[in-house]
Structures are given as structure tokens and as C-alpha cells.
Tab-separated table of C-alpha atoms in Angstrom:
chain	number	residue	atom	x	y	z
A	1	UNK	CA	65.448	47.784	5.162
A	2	UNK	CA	65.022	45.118	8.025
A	3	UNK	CA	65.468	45.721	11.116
A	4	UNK	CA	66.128	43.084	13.602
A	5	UNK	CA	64.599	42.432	17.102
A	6	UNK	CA	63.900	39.559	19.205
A	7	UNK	CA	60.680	37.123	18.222
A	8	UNK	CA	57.956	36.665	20.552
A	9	UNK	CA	59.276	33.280	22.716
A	10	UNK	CA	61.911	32.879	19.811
A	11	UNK	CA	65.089	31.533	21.388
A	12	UNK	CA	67.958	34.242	21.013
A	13	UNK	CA	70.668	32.065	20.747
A	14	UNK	CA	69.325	29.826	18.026
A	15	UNK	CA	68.299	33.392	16.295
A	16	UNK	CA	72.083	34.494	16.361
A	17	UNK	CA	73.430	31.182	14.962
A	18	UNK	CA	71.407	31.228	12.300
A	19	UNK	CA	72.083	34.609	11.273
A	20	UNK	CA	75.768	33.832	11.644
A	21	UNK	CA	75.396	31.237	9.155
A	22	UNK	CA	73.237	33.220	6.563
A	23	UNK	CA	74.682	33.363	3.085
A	24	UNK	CA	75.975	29.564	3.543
A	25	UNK	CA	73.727	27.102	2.218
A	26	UNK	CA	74.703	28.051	-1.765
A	27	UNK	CA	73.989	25.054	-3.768
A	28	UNK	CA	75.876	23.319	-6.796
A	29	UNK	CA	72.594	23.465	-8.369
A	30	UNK	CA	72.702	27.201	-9.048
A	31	UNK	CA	73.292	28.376	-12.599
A	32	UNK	CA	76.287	31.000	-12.043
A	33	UNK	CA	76.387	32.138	-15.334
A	34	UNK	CA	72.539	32.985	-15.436
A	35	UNK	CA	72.364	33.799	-12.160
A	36	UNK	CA	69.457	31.962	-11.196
A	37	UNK	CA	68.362	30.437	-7.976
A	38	UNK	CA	67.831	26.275	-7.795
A	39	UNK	CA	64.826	24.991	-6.251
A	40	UNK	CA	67.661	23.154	-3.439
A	41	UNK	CA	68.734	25.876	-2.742
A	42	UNK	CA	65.467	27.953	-1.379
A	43	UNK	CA	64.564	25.146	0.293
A	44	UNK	CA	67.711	24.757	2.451
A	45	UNK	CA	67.109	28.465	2.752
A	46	UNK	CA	63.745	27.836	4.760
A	47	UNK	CA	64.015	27.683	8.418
A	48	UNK	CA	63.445	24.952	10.514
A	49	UNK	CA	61.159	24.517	13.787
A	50	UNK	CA	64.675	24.241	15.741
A	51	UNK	CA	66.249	27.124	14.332
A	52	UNK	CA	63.953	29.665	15.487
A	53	UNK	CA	63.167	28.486	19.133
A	54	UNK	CA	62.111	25.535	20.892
A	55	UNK	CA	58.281	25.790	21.384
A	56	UNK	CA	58.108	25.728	17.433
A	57	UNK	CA	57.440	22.591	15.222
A	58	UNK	CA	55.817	21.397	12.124
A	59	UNK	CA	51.759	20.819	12.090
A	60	UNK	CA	51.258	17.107	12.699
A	61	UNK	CA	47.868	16.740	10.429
A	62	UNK	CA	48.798	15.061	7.048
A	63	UNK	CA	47.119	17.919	5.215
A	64	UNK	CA	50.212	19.688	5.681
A	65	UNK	CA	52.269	17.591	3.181
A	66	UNK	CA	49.689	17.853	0.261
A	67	UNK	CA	50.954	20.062	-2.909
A	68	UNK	CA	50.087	23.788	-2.387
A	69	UNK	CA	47.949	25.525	-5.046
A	70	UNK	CA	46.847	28.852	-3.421
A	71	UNK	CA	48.708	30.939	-0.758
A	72	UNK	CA	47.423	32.870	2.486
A	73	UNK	CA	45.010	35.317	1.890
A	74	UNK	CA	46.270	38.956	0.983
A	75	UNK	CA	42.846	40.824	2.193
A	76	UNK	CA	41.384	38.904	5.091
A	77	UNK	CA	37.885	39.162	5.965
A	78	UNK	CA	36.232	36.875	4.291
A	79	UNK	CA	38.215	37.315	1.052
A	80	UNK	CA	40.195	34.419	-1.214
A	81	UNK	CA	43.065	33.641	-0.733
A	82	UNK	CA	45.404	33.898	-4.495
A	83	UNK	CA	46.478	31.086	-6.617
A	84	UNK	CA	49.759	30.165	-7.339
A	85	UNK	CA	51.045	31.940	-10.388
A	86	UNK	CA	51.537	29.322	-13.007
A	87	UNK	CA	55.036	28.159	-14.432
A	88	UNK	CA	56.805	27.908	-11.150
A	89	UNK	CA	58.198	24.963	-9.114
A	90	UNK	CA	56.591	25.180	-5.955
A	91	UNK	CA	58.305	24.242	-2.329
A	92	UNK	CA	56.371	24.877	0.945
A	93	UNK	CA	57.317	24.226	4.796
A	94	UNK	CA	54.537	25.096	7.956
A	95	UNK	CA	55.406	25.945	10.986
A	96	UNK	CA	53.535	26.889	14.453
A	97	UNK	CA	53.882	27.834	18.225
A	98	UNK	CA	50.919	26.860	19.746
A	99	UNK	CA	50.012	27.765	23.008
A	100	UNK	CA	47.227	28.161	25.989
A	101	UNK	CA	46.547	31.970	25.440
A	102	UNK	CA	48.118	32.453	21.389
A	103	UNK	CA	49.934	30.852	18.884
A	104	UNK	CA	52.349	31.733	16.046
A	105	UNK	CA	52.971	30.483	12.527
A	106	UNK	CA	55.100	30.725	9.597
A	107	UNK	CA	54.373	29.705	5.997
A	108	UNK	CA	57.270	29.655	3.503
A	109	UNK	CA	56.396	29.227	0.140
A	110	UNK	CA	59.271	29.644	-2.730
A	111	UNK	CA	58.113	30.052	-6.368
A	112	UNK	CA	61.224	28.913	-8.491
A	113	UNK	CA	60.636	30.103	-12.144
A	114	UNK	CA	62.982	29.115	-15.082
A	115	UNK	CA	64.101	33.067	-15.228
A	116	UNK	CA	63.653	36.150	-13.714
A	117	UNK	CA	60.949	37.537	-16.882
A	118	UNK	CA	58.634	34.580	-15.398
A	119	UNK	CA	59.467	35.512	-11.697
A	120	UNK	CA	58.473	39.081	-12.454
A	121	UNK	CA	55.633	38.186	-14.374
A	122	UNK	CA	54.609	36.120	-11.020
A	123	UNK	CA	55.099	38.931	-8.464
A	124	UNK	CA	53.145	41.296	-10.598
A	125	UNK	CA	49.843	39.183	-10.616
A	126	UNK	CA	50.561	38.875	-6.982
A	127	UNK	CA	50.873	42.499	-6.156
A	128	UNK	CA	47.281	43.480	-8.215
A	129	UNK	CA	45.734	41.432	-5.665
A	130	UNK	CA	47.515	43.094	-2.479
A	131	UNK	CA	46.164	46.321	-4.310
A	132	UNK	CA	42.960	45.604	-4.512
A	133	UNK	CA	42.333	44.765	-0.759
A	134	UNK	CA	40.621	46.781	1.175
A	135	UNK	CA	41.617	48.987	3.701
A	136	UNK	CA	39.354	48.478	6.409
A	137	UNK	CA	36.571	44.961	6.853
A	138	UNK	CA	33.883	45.037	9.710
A	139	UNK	CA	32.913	40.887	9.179
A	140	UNK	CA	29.942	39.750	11.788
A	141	UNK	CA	30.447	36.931	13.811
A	142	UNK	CA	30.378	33.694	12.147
A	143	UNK	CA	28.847	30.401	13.389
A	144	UNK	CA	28.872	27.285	10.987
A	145	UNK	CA	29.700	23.598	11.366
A	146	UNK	CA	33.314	23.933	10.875
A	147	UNK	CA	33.874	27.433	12.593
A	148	UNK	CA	33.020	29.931	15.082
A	149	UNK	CA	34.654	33.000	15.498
A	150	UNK	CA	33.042	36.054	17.232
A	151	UNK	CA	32.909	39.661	15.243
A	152	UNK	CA	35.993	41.476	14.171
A	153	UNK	CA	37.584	44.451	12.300
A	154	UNK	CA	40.469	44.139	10.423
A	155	UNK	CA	42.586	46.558	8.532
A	156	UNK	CA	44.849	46.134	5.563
A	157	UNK	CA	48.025	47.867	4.586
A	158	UNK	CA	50.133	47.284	1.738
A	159	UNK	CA	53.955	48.703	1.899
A	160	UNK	CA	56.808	48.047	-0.764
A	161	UNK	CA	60.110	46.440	0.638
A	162	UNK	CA	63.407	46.079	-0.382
A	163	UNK	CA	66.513	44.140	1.218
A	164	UNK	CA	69.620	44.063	-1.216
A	165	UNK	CA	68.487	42.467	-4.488
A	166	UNK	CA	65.040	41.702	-3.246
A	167	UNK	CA	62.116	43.704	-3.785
A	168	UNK	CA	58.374	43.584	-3.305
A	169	UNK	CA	55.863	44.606	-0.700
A	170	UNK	CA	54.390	43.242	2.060
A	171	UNK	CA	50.794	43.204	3.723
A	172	UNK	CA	49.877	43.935	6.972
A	173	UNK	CA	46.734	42.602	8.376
A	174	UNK	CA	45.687	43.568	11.966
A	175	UNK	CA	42.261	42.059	13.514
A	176	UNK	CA	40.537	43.100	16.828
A	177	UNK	CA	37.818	41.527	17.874
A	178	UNK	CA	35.271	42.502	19.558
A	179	UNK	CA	35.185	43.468	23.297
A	180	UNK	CA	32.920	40.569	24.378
A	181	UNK	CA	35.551	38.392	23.343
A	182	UNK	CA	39.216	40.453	23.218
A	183	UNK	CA	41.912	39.137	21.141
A	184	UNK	CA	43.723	40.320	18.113
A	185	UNK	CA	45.633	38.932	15.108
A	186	UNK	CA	48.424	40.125	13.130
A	187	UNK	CA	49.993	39.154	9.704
A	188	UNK	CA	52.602	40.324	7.088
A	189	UNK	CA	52.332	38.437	3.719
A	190	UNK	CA	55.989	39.500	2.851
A	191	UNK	CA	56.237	38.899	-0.922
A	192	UNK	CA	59.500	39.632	-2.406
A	193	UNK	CA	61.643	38.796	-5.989
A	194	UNK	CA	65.149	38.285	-6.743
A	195	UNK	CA	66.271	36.700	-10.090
A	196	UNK	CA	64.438	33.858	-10.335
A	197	UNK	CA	62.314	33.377	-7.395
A	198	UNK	CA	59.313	34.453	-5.878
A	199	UNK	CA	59.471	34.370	-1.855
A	200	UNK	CA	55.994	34.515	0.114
A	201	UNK	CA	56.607	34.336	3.577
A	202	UNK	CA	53.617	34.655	5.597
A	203	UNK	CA	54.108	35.290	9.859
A	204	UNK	CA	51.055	35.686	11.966
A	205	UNK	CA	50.473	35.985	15.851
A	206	UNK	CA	47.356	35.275	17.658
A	207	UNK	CA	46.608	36.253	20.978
A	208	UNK	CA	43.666	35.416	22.478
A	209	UNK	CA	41.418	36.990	25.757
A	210	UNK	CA	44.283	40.326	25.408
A	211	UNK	CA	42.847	42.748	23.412
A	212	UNK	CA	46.356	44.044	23.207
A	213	UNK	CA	48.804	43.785	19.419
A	214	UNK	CA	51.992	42.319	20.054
A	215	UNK	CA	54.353	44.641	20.456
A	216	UNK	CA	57.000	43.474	18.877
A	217	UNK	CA	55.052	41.872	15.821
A	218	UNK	CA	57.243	43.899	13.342
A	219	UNK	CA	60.438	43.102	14.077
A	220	UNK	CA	59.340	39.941	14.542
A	221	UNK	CA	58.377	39.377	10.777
A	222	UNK	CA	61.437	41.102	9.850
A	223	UNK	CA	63.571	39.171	11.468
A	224	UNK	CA	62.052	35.757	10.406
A	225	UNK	CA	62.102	36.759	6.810
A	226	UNK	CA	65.752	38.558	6.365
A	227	UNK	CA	66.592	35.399	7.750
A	228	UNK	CA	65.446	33.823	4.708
A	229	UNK	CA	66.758	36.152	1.825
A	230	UNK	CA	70.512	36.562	3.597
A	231	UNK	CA	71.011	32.791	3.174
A	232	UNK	CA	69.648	33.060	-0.564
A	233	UNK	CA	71.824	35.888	-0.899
């Protein structure tokens, strides 16, 4: 069950209207007799920069637009991220709060299968990764051409979820670095089926020089992705 709270420099109003309007953006495209779920229709279901507060918007690189073939890592550390399940139309949005001492981000990614067999099929190869992580990761600082990022432990927990007629698990990833150089970083990989689709919504929240979790980094997630699923219904 979600709960709901208020995101970290999310704008409350915007947050209400939008949950006011969940359950609205049903599309023609959907197949009422089989019940299925059109690819339209998850992505009105994604939310926009605007919806969820003012400081948020879509990366500007162009790599952002290019086709998406793997999602977000499950384990962390130094582990890779999963592929795509196969036989799924794929839609994908990006977005980020970037600031002087954090930043946030969002990653929607909707697997649209032609039934819910597939969809299951999909989730399952999805959720034999999450299992496999490990529970704890001591990684050493790394220094290379392209990044530098000082020592760190991070943990991994995997939890099932349900909301109505959606039903998965999500990970949660927490990484504290260390002391020398306080910050921390937390994600939930929320991956969740219903019918035909496959919903991976991945929220993370970086703080740096605060050695500190954000406290309010679960309802956060919650909130972000319930939005999501009430509009899909």
C-alpha cells in the first residue's frame, strides 16, 4: 500500500492536481474486451517536469532521446544494469532536479507487451535479477577518465508491493560514502505488473557534503509512482 507524503522541493499544489486527475487519461486505444493497456495510454500516464514541481525538467543532452535497451541497475556497486525483456514496446521519459548541494531524478520506463502471459513472463526475468543482488557492497574509490567518485557502501533491499491490480517489488538502494567526503544516495527501482504492462519507475536522491538520508525519501517514491499506476488504473 502507498502511502503519500510530500516530495523533497516537489510543489504541493501541482502534487494535489495531479492526483485529482488520476484515473483520467484512459485512451481509445485500449482493448476493453481484453483488457489490455495501449502503449498511449502509459505514456500519457508518465508525469511531466511541470506536474511534479517547478525546479524539475527534462535532461537537455541528446542522449536522452536515443531508444532504451537496458534499465537502471537493480544491485549498484559496480554491478550491470538489466536488459530490457524482449517482446515489449518500449516508452521512456527522464527527468531531474538538479541543484548546488543534490539532485533528484526520475526514470519511467513502460514495457507494453501484447498480453499479460508476456508481461508476466517480463517481470519474472526482472525479479531473478533483484534477487540475486547483494545485500551489502563496500566498492573503493574510483578514479578513471570519465569518473571519480570517492569510496562508498551501499546496501540493497528487495520488498514485494502491491497497489490495486499492480504487483511487484521494489529495490531499495542506500549509499554512504565515506566520511572524508559525506554524502549519500538513495533509490527504489519500483517494478510493478498489471495486465499487460510492465512499469519500472526508478526515483533517486543525491545529497552531497550531508552525510545525512533524506528523510522523507520513501514517501517520496511512493508518491511519485502511485501517481503513475492511479492514472493507468
Amino acid at each position: 500500500m502507498f502511502v503519500t507524503g510530500t516530495p523533497l522541493r516537489v510543489a504541493v499544489i501541482a502534487t494535489c492536481a495531479l492526483l485529482a486527475a488520476a484515473g483520467c487519461t484512459s485512451s481509445d486505444d485500449d482493448d476493453a474486451s481484453s483488457g489490455t493497456v495501449s502503449v498511449t495510454t502509459m505514456r500519457g500516464a508518465f508525469l511531466q517536469a511541470s506536474e511534479i514541481g517547478p525546479t524539475w525538467a527534462e535532461p537537455e543532452d541528446d542522449a536522452s532521446a536515443a531508444p532504451v535497451t537496458s534499465l537502471v541497475s537493480f544491485c549498484g556497486g559496480a554491478s550491470t544494469a538489466p536488459q530490457i525483456p524482449p517482446g515489449a514496446d518500449v516508452i521512456s521519459s527522464s527527468l531531474a532536479d538538479e541543484g548546488t548541494t543534490g539532485a533528484q531524478t526520475l526514470e519511467q520506463v513502460a514495457l507494453v507487451y501484447a498480453d499479460a502471459d508476456s508481461a508476466a513472463s517480463g517481470q519474472s526475468l526482472l525479479s531473478a535479477v533483484a534477487d540475486g543482488c547483494q545485500a551489502t557492497q563496500n566498492v573503493p574509490e574510483t578514479v578513471t577518465d570519465e569518473k571519480s567518485e570517492p569510496a562508498y557502501t551501499e546496501t540493497t533491499e528487495v520488498q514485494d508491493l502491491s497497489e490495486g491490480s499492480w504487483s511487484g517489488f521494489v529495490v531499495l538502494r542506500h549509499k554512504s560514502y565515506e566520511k572524508e567526503h559525506p554524502g549519500t544516495a538513495d533509490t527504489a527501482v519500483a517494478v510493478l505488473t498489471s495486465r499487460n504492462v510492465v512499469l519500472v519507475d526508478t526515483y533517486a536522491i543525491y545529497r552531497l557534503d550531508n552525510a545525512s538520508a533524506s528523510a522523507s525519501f520513501d514517501s517520496d517514491w511512493q508518491r511519485l509512482v502511485g501517481s503513475v499506476i492511479q492514472r493507468v488504473g
